[in-house]
PDB file of C-alpha atoms in Angstrom:
ATOM      1  CA  GLN A   1      55.472 111.774 160.510  1.00  0.00           C
ATOM      2  CA  GLN A   2      54.493 111.159 156.848  1.00  0.00           C
ATOM      3  CA  GLN A   3      50.972 112.303 156.362  1.00  0.00           C
ATOM      4  CA  VAL A   4      50.743 110.493 153.057  1.00  0.00           C
ATOM      5  CA  LYS A   5      51.897 106.819 152.950  1.00  0.00           C
ATOM      6  CA  GLN A   6      52.436 105.134 149.579  1.00  0.00           C
ATOM      7  CA  SER A   7      52.966 101.544 148.662  1.00  0.00           C
ATOM      8  CA  PRO A   8      54.791  99.587 147.363  1.00  0.00           C
ATOM      9  CA  GLN A   9      58.119 101.032 147.267  1.00  0.00           C
ATOM     10  CA  SER A  10      58.940  99.235 143.964  1.00  0.00           C
ATOM     11  CA  LEU A  11      56.836  97.412 141.397  1.00  0.00           C
ATOM     12  CA  ILE A  12      57.735  95.218 138.477  1.00  0.00           C
ATOM     13  CA  VAL A  13      55.040  94.608 135.756  1.00  0.00           C
ATOM     14  CA  GLN A  14      54.930  92.837 132.505  1.00  0.00           C
ATOM     15  CA  LYS A  15      54.128  94.912 129.307  1.00  0.00           C
ATOM     16  CA  GLY A  16      50.333  94.957 128.902  1.00  0.00           C
ATOM     17  CA  GLY A  17      49.670  94.313 132.635  1.00  0.00           C
ATOM     18  CA  ILE A  18      47.995  96.362 135.188  1.00  0.00           C
ATOM     19  CA  SER A  19      50.197  98.622 137.594  1.00  0.00           C
ATOM     20  CA  ILE A  20      48.566  99.435 140.884  1.00  0.00           C
ATOM     21  CA  ILE A  21      50.027 101.869 143.441  1.00  0.00           C
ATOM     22  CA  ASN A  22      48.216 102.682 146.658  1.00  0.00           C
ATOM     23  CA  CYS A  23      48.200 105.661 148.915  1.00  0.00           C
ATOM     24  CA  ALA A  24      46.709 106.536 152.358  1.00  0.00           C
ATOM     25  CA  TYR A  25      46.307 109.686 154.112  1.00  0.00           C
ATOM     26  CA  GLU A  26      45.569 110.865 157.568  1.00  0.00           C
ATOM     27  CA  ASN A  27      44.502 114.544 157.444  1.00  0.00           C
ATOM     28  CA  THR A  28      40.820 114.625 156.580  1.00  0.00           C
ATOM     29  CA  ALA A  29      41.244 118.284 155.544  1.00  0.00           C
ATOM     30  CA  PHE A  30      42.993 117.212 152.392  1.00  0.00           C
ATOM     31  CA  ASP A  31      40.846 117.820 149.451  1.00  0.00           C
ATOM     32  CA  TYR A  32      43.125 117.562 146.355  1.00  0.00           C
ATOM     33  CA  PHE A  33      44.984 114.446 145.383  1.00  0.00           C
ATOM     34  CA  PRO A  34      47.420 114.507 142.555  1.00  0.00           C
ATOM     35  CA  TRP A  35      49.704 111.991 141.196  1.00  0.00           C
ATOM     36  CA  TYR A  36      53.123 113.082 139.776  1.00  0.00           C
ATOM     37  CA  GLN A  37      55.362 111.014 137.376  1.00  0.00           C
ATOM     38  CA  GLN A  38      59.184 111.370 137.329  1.00  0.00           C
ATOM     39  CA  PHE A  39      61.585 110.176 134.866  1.00  0.00           C
ATOM     40  CA  PRO A  40      65.284 109.747 135.884  1.00  0.00           C
ATOM     41  CA  GLY A  41      67.141 113.055 135.838  1.00  0.00           C
ATOM     42  CA  LYS A  42      63.984 114.941 135.522  1.00  0.00           C
ATOM     43  CA  GLY A  43      61.591 116.993 137.666  1.00  0.00           C
ATOM     44  CA  PRO A  44      58.178 115.405 138.649  1.00  0.00           C
ATOM     45  CA  ALA A  45      55.233 116.324 136.256  1.00  0.00           C
ATOM     46  CA  LEU A  46      51.490 116.122 136.989  1.00  0.00           C
ATOM     47  CA  LEU A  47      49.976 113.043 135.664  1.00  0.00           C
ATOM     48  CA  ILE A  48      46.386 113.043 136.992  1.00  0.00           C
ATOM     49  CA  ALA A  49      44.634 114.465 139.898  1.00  0.00           C
ATOM     50  CA  ILE A  50      41.313 114.021 141.778  1.00  0.00           C
ATOM     51  CA  ARG A  51      39.040 115.776 144.361  1.00  0.00           C
ATOM     52  CA  PRO A  52      37.012 113.853 146.796  1.00  0.00           C
ATOM     53  CA  ASP A  53      33.645 114.798 145.329  1.00  0.00           C
ATOM     54  CA  VAL A  54      34.128 111.833 142.800  1.00  0.00           C
ATOM     55  CA  SER A  55      35.234 108.192 143.434  1.00  0.00           C
ATOM     56  CA  GLU A  56      37.033 107.705 140.266  1.00  0.00           C
ATOM     57  CA  LYS A  57      38.868 109.677 137.459  1.00  0.00           C
ATOM     58  CA  LYS A  58      40.223 108.333 134.127  1.00  0.00           C
ATOM     59  CA  GLU A  59      42.530 109.667 131.592  1.00  0.00           C
ATOM     60  CA  GLY A  60      43.518 107.394 128.919  1.00  0.00           C
ATOM     61  CA  ARG A  61      45.182 104.401 130.554  1.00  0.00           C
ATOM     62  CA  PHE A  62      45.540 106.073 133.870  1.00  0.00           C
ATOM     63  CA  THR A  63      42.852 105.873 136.571  1.00  0.00           C
ATOM     64  CA  ILE A  64      42.545 107.166 140.092  1.00  0.00           C
ATOM     65  CA  SER A  65      40.273 105.348 142.445  1.00  0.00           C
ATOM     66  CA  PHE A  66      39.326 107.323 145.548  1.00  0.00           C
ATOM     67  CA  ASN A  67      37.782 105.956 148.837  1.00  0.00           C
ATOM     68  CA  LYS A  68      36.980 108.887 151.105  1.00  0.00           C
ATOM     69  CA  SER A  69      35.713 106.815 154.016  1.00  0.00           C
ATOM     70  CA  ALA A  70      38.894 104.626 154.004  1.00  0.00           C
ATOM     71  CA  LYS A  71      41.180 107.577 153.416  1.00  0.00           C
ATOM     72  CA  GLN A  72      42.944 105.877 150.475  1.00  0.00           C
ATOM     73  CA  PHE A  73      43.324 106.382 146.856  1.00  0.00           C
ATOM     74  CA  SER A  74      45.158 104.501 144.150  1.00  0.00           C
ATOM     75  CA  LEU A  75      46.629 104.793 140.721  1.00  0.00           C
ATOM     76  CA  HIS A  76      45.754 102.226 138.019  1.00  0.00           C
ATOM     77  CA  ILE A  77      48.004 102.009 134.822  1.00  0.00           C
ATOM     78  CA  MET A  78      46.130  99.759 132.323  1.00  0.00           C
ATOM     79  CA  ASP A  79      47.948  98.034 129.500  1.00  0.00           C
ATOM     80  CA  SER A  80      51.297  99.197 131.156  1.00  0.00           C
ATOM     81  CA  GLN A  81      54.137 100.011 128.638  1.00  0.00           C
ATOM     82  CA  PRO A  82      58.010 100.111 129.008  1.00  0.00           C
ATOM     83  CA  GLY A  83      57.622 103.848 128.543  1.00  0.00           C
ATOM     84  CA  ASP A  84      55.662 103.970 131.795  1.00  0.00           C
ATOM     85  CA  SER A  85      58.665 102.955 133.731  1.00  0.00           C
ATOM     86  CA  ALA A  86      59.226 105.796 136.226  1.00  0.00           C
ATOM     87  CA  THR A  87      58.832 106.929 139.725  1.00  0.00           C
ATOM     88  CA  TYR A  88      55.421 107.756 140.787  1.00  0.00           C
ATOM     89  CA  PHE A  89      54.438 109.978 143.685  1.00  0.00           C
ATOM     90  CA  CYS A  90      51.014 110.435 145.129  1.00  0.00           C
ATOM     91  CA  ALA A  91      50.243 113.816 147.179  1.00  0.00           C
ATOM     92  CA  ALA A  92      47.680 115.625 148.980  1.00  0.00           C
ATOM     93  CA  SER A  93      46.852 119.107 149.982  1.00  0.00           C
ATOM     94  CA  ARG A  94      44.489 121.121 152.023  1.00  0.00           C
ATOM     95  CA  PRO A  95      42.384 124.014 150.511  1.00  0.00           C
ATOM     96  CA  ASP A  96      44.323 126.819 149.413  1.00  0.00           C
ATOM     97  CA  ASN A  97      47.347 125.657 151.320  1.00  0.00           C
ATOM     98  CA  ASN A  98      50.888 125.684 149.819  1.00  0.00           C
ATOM     99  CA  ASP A  99      52.264 122.737 151.762  1.00  0.00           C
ATOM    100  CA  MET A 100      51.676 119.798 149.433  1.00  0.00           C
ATOM    101  CA  ARG A 101      52.404 116.654 151.074  1.00  0.00           C
ATOM    102  CA  PHE A 102      53.986 113.692 148.947  1.00  0.00           C
ATOM    103  CA  GLY A 103      54.234 110.114 149.407  1.00  0.00           C
ATOM    104  CA  ALA A 104      57.625 108.347 149.433  1.00  0.00           C
ATOM    105  CA  GLY A 105      57.366 107.190 145.888  1.00  0.00           C
ATOM    106  CA  THR A 106      57.064 103.998 143.811  1.00  0.00           C
ATOM    107  CA  ARG A 107      59.540 103.046 141.347  1.00  0.00           C
ATOM    108  CA  LEU A 108      57.785 101.202 138.498  1.00  0.00           C
ATOM    109  CA  THR A 109      59.434  98.954 136.096  1.00  0.00           C
ATOM    110  CA  VAL A 110      57.519  97.602 132.939  1.00  0.00           C
ATOM    111  CA  LYS A 111      59.290  94.659 131.483  1.00  0.00           C
ATOM    112  CA  PRO A 112      58.938  94.168 127.740  1.00  0.00           C
TER     113      PRO A 112
ATOM    114  CA  ASP B   1      57.853 122.335 129.329  1.00  0.00           C
ATOM    115  CA  ALA B   2      57.433 125.071 131.984  1.00  0.00           C
ATOM    116  CA  GLY B   3      60.414 127.661 131.703  1.00  0.00           C
ATOM    117  CA  ILE B   4      62.204 126.816 134.926  1.00  0.00           C
ATOM    118  CA  THR B   5      65.991 126.758 135.097  1.00  0.00           C
ATOM    119  CA  GLN B   6      67.782 125.676 138.153  1.00  0.00           C
ATOM    120  CA  SER B   7      71.560 126.332 138.711  1.00  0.00           C
ATOM    121  CA  PRO B   8      73.948 124.773 139.401  1.00  0.00           C
ATOM    122  CA  ARG B   9      72.596 121.424 138.345  1.00  0.00           C
ATOM    123  CA  HIS B  10      75.474 119.586 140.388  1.00  0.00           C
ATOM    124  CA  LYS B  11      77.428 120.897 143.171  1.00  0.00           C
ATOM    125  CA  VAL B  12      79.874 119.214 145.670  1.00  0.00           C
ATOM    126  CA  THR B  13      80.815 121.228 148.708  1.00  0.00           C
ATOM    127  CA  GLU B  14      82.372 120.792 152.131  1.00  0.00           C
ATOM    128  CA  THR B  15      80.737 120.827 155.484  1.00  0.00           C
ATOM    129  CA  GLY B  16      80.463 124.439 156.869  1.00  0.00           C
ATOM    130  CA  THR B  17      80.473 126.128 153.567  1.00  0.00           C
ATOM    131  CA  PRO B  18      77.726 128.418 152.270  1.00  0.00           C
ATOM    132  CA  VAL B  19      75.631 127.291 149.195  1.00  0.00           C
ATOM    133  CA  THR B  20      73.177 129.145 147.175  1.00  0.00           C
ATOM    134  CA  LEU B  21      70.953 127.399 144.517  1.00  0.00           C
ATOM    135  CA  ARG B  22      69.110 129.662 142.099  1.00  0.00           C
ATOM    136  CA  CYS B  23      65.819 129.054 140.487  1.00  0.00           C
ATOM    137  CA  HIS B  24      64.768 131.177 137.457  1.00  0.00           C
ATOM    138  CA  GLN B  25      61.369 131.204 135.772  1.00  0.00           C
ATOM    139  CA  THR B  26      59.972 132.617 132.628  1.00  0.00           C
ATOM    140  CA  GLU B  27      56.257 131.876 133.317  1.00  0.00           C
ATOM    141  CA  ASN B  28      55.589 134.837 135.437  1.00  0.00           C
ATOM    142  CA  HIS B  29      53.865 132.618 138.055  1.00  0.00           C
ATOM    143  CA  ARG B  30      53.230 134.050 141.328  1.00  0.00           C
ATOM    144  CA  TYR B  31      54.185 131.062 143.538  1.00  0.00           C
ATOM    145  CA  MET B  32      57.651 129.615 143.726  1.00  0.00           C
ATOM    146  CA  TYR B  33      58.874 126.604 145.894  1.00  0.00           C
ATOM    147  CA  TRP B  34      61.850 124.616 146.982  1.00  0.00           C
ATOM    148  CA  TYR B  35      61.571 121.080 147.744  1.00  0.00           C
ATOM    149  CA  ARG B  36      64.245 118.479 148.607  1.00  0.00           C
ATOM    150  CA  GLN B  37      64.008 114.919 147.492  1.00  0.00           C
ATOM    151  CA  ASP B  38      65.372 112.025 149.488  1.00  0.00           C
ATOM    152  CA  PRO B  39      64.812 108.310 149.166  1.00  0.00           C
ATOM    153  CA  GLY B  40      62.016 107.175 151.466  1.00  0.00           C
ATOM    154  CA  HIS B  41      60.782 110.628 152.125  1.00  0.00           C
ATOM    155  CA  GLY B  42      59.457 111.697 148.523  1.00  0.00           C
ATOM    156  CA  LEU B  43      59.430 115.431 148.277  1.00  0.00           C
ATOM    157  CA  ARG B  44      59.400 117.721 151.276  1.00  0.00           C
ATOM    158  CA  LEU B  45      58.705 121.492 151.062  1.00  0.00           C
ATOM    159  CA  ILE B  46      61.460 123.769 152.451  1.00  0.00           C
ATOM    160  CA  HIS B  47      60.307 127.160 151.787  1.00  0.00           C
ATOM    161  CA  TYR B  48      57.966 128.790 149.344  1.00  0.00           C
ATOM    162  CA  SER B  49      57.279 132.368 148.125  1.00  0.00           C
ATOM    163  CA  TYR B  50      53.852 133.882 147.223  1.00  0.00           C
ATOM    164  CA  GLY B  51      55.362 137.211 146.032  1.00  0.00           C
ATOM    165  CA  VAL B  52      58.431 139.516 145.801  1.00  0.00           C
ATOM    166  CA  LYS B  53      59.912 139.542 149.356  1.00  0.00           C
ATOM    167  CA  ASP B  54      56.970 137.382 150.603  1.00  0.00           C
ATOM    168  CA  THR B  55      58.154 133.926 151.774  1.00  0.00           C
ATOM    169  CA  ASP B  56      57.064 131.344 154.245  1.00  0.00           C
ATOM    170  CA  LYS B  57      58.372 128.235 155.760  1.00  0.00           C
ATOM    171  CA  GLY B  58      57.470 124.663 154.815  1.00  0.00           C
ATOM    172  CA  GLU B  59      57.911 121.370 156.524  1.00  0.00           C
ATOM    173  CA  VAL B  60      61.717 121.098 156.665  1.00  0.00           C
ATOM    174  CA  SER B  61      62.963 124.784 156.810  1.00  0.00           C
ATOM    175  CA  ASP B  62      65.682 124.542 159.497  1.00  0.00           C
ATOM    176  CA  GLY B  63      69.175 125.233 158.176  1.00  0.00           C
ATOM    177  CA  TYR B  64      67.692 127.010 154.968  1.00  0.00           C
ATOM    178  CA  SER B  65      66.901 130.469 153.984  1.00  0.00           C
ATOM    179  CA  VAL B  66      65.368 132.004 150.914  1.00  0.00           C
ATOM    180  CA  SER B  67      64.929 135.219 149.147  1.00  0.00           C
ATOM    181  CA  ARG B  68      62.929 136.530 146.224  1.00  0.00           C
ATOM    182  CA  SER B  69      63.851 140.045 144.932  1.00  0.00           C
ATOM    183  CA  LYS B  70      62.397 139.544 141.547  1.00  0.00           C
ATOM    184  CA  THR B  71      59.216 137.744 140.369  1.00  0.00           C
ATOM    185  CA  GLU B  72      61.379 135.407 138.182  1.00  0.00           C
ATOM    186  CA  ASP B  73      64.094 134.480 140.813  1.00  0.00           C
ATOM    187  CA  PHE B  74      63.934 132.383 143.934  1.00  0.00           C
ATOM    188  CA  LEU B  75      67.068 131.583 145.816  1.00  0.00           C
ATOM    189  CA  LEU B  76      67.806 128.934 148.417  1.00  0.00           C
ATOM    190  CA  THR B  77      70.770 129.518 150.690  1.00  0.00           C
ATOM    191  CA  LEU B  78      72.345 126.953 153.062  1.00  0.00           C
ATOM    192  CA  GLU B  79      74.361 129.231 155.362  1.00  0.00           C
ATOM    193  CA  SER B  80      76.673 126.457 156.593  1.00  0.00           C
ATOM    194  CA  ALA B  81      76.111 123.161 154.827  1.00  0.00           C
ATOM    195  CA  THR B  82      75.866 119.886 156.547  1.00  0.00           C
ATOM    196  CA  SER B  83      76.066 116.268 155.302  1.00  0.00           C
ATOM    197  CA  SER B  84      72.362 115.884 156.214  1.00  0.00           C
ATOM    198  CA  GLN B  85      71.537 118.561 153.552  1.00  0.00           C
ATOM    199  CA  THR B  86      72.949 116.204 150.798  1.00  0.00           C
ATOM    200  CA  SER B  87      69.921 115.882 148.545  1.00  0.00           C
ATOM    201  CA  VAL B  88      68.395 116.679 145.271  1.00  0.00           C
ATOM    202  CA  TYR B  89      66.642 120.166 145.315  1.00  0.00           C
ATOM    203  CA  PHE B  90      63.745 120.979 143.142  1.00  0.00           C
ATOM    204  CA  CYS B  91      62.275 124.334 142.427  1.00  0.00           C
ATOM    205  CA  ALA B  92      58.594 124.435 141.474  1.00  0.00           C
ATOM    206  CA  ILE B  93      56.186 127.067 140.381  1.00  0.00           C
ATOM    207  CA  SER B  94      52.399 127.380 140.302  1.00  0.00           C
ATOM    208  CA  GLU B  95      49.983 130.020 138.893  1.00  0.00           C
ATOM    209  CA  VAL B  96      47.742 129.776 141.867  1.00  0.00           C
ATOM    210  CA  VAL B  97      48.042 128.337 145.336  1.00  0.00           C
ATOM    211  CA  VAL B  98      48.335 124.504 145.272  1.00  0.00           C
ATOM    212  CA  GLY B  99      44.959 122.801 146.172  1.00  0.00           C
ATOM    213  CA  HIS B 100      43.015 125.775 144.671  1.00  0.00           C
ATOM    214  CA  VAL B 101      39.712 124.944 143.245  1.00  0.00           C
ATOM    215  CA  LEU B 102      40.763 125.694 139.774  1.00  0.00           C
ATOM    216  CA  THR B 103      44.049 123.998 139.678  1.00  0.00           C
ATOM    217  CA  GLY B 104      46.845 122.964 142.014  1.00  0.00           C
ATOM    218  CA  GLU B 105      49.422 122.009 139.438  1.00  0.00           C
ATOM    219  CA  LEU B 106      53.050 122.374 140.480  1.00  0.00           C
ATOM    220  CA  PHE B 107      55.508 122.697 137.612  1.00  0.00           C
ATOM    221  CA  PHE B 108      59.112 121.366 138.540  1.00  0.00           C
ATOM    222  CA  GLY B 109      62.552 122.327 137.381  1.00  0.00           C
ATOM    223  CA  GLU B 110      64.929 119.458 136.621  1.00  0.00           C
ATOM    224  CA  GLY B 111      66.762 119.462 140.105  1.00  0.00           C
ATOM    225  CA  SER B 112      70.005 120.378 141.564  1.00  0.00           C
ATOM    226  CA  ARG B 113      72.170 117.761 142.982  1.00  0.00           C
ATOM    227  CA  LEU B 114      74.028 118.806 146.140  1.00  0.00           C
ATOM    228  CA  THR B 115      76.590 116.827 148.068  1.00  0.00           C
ATOM    229  CA  VAL B 116      78.002 117.928 151.151  1.00  0.00           C
ATOM    230  CA  LEU B 117      81.314 115.947 152.218  1.00  0.00           C
TER     231      LEU B 117
END
C-alpha cells in the first residue's frame, strides 16, 4: 500500500514549457514533503521541500504547491530545460520519524 | 557531494548465496539508511541506524539484516539472496532524523545494482 501516490509516471515537455508533477498522500500525520531529483546512474538529491504551514514555496524555477485539505502537493518547473531531464520523486515523513515514504517517481524528458 | 561510498557498485550473484553491501561515510552523520529502488515503487526503506549498534527495521526488512560497528560504516546483508531481491540499493545518511523541524535532508550514495540469477 503506497502511502504517497505520484503522477504521471512519465512526462515529456518542450524546452521553455512548464512541467507539473502531482502527489497525493493519505497519512495526515505527515508534516514534511520533499522532492528529490535523480539523474541516471546517480543517487537522488534533495531539490526542494515544504512543510504544511505554507501553501507554496519557490526556489528559482522550482515551486511546490501544497493543498492540505486535499492532501495533495505538486512540483512545478517553470521554463523547463533539457538539463532538467531526470526522475523526480515526491516524499513525505512524519515528525521525527525515520521512515520517509516515497512516490513511485516521474521520468521527465525536456525536448530541445 | 556528501562523502558516501557504496561497494560494490555492481554485483551478479546466484539464488541462495549470501551478499553483503557496504556503505561508508566521511560526514560523521548519526543516521544511516538502506533503501531499495524498484520501478513502480520508488524508494523503500529496508533498515536504518541511529547509532553504533543501534538499528531498526523499515518498510521492507524481510530477508535483510544490517550491522553498524563503526559510525562510518553500515552493512546490508542478504543471508540467502532471492530473485525478488534484484534491485538497486541506495545508502543514505542524515545529520538529524528525517522530518526534523530543522532539516530532514537525506544524502544518497550512488547506488549498488544487485542482480540475483
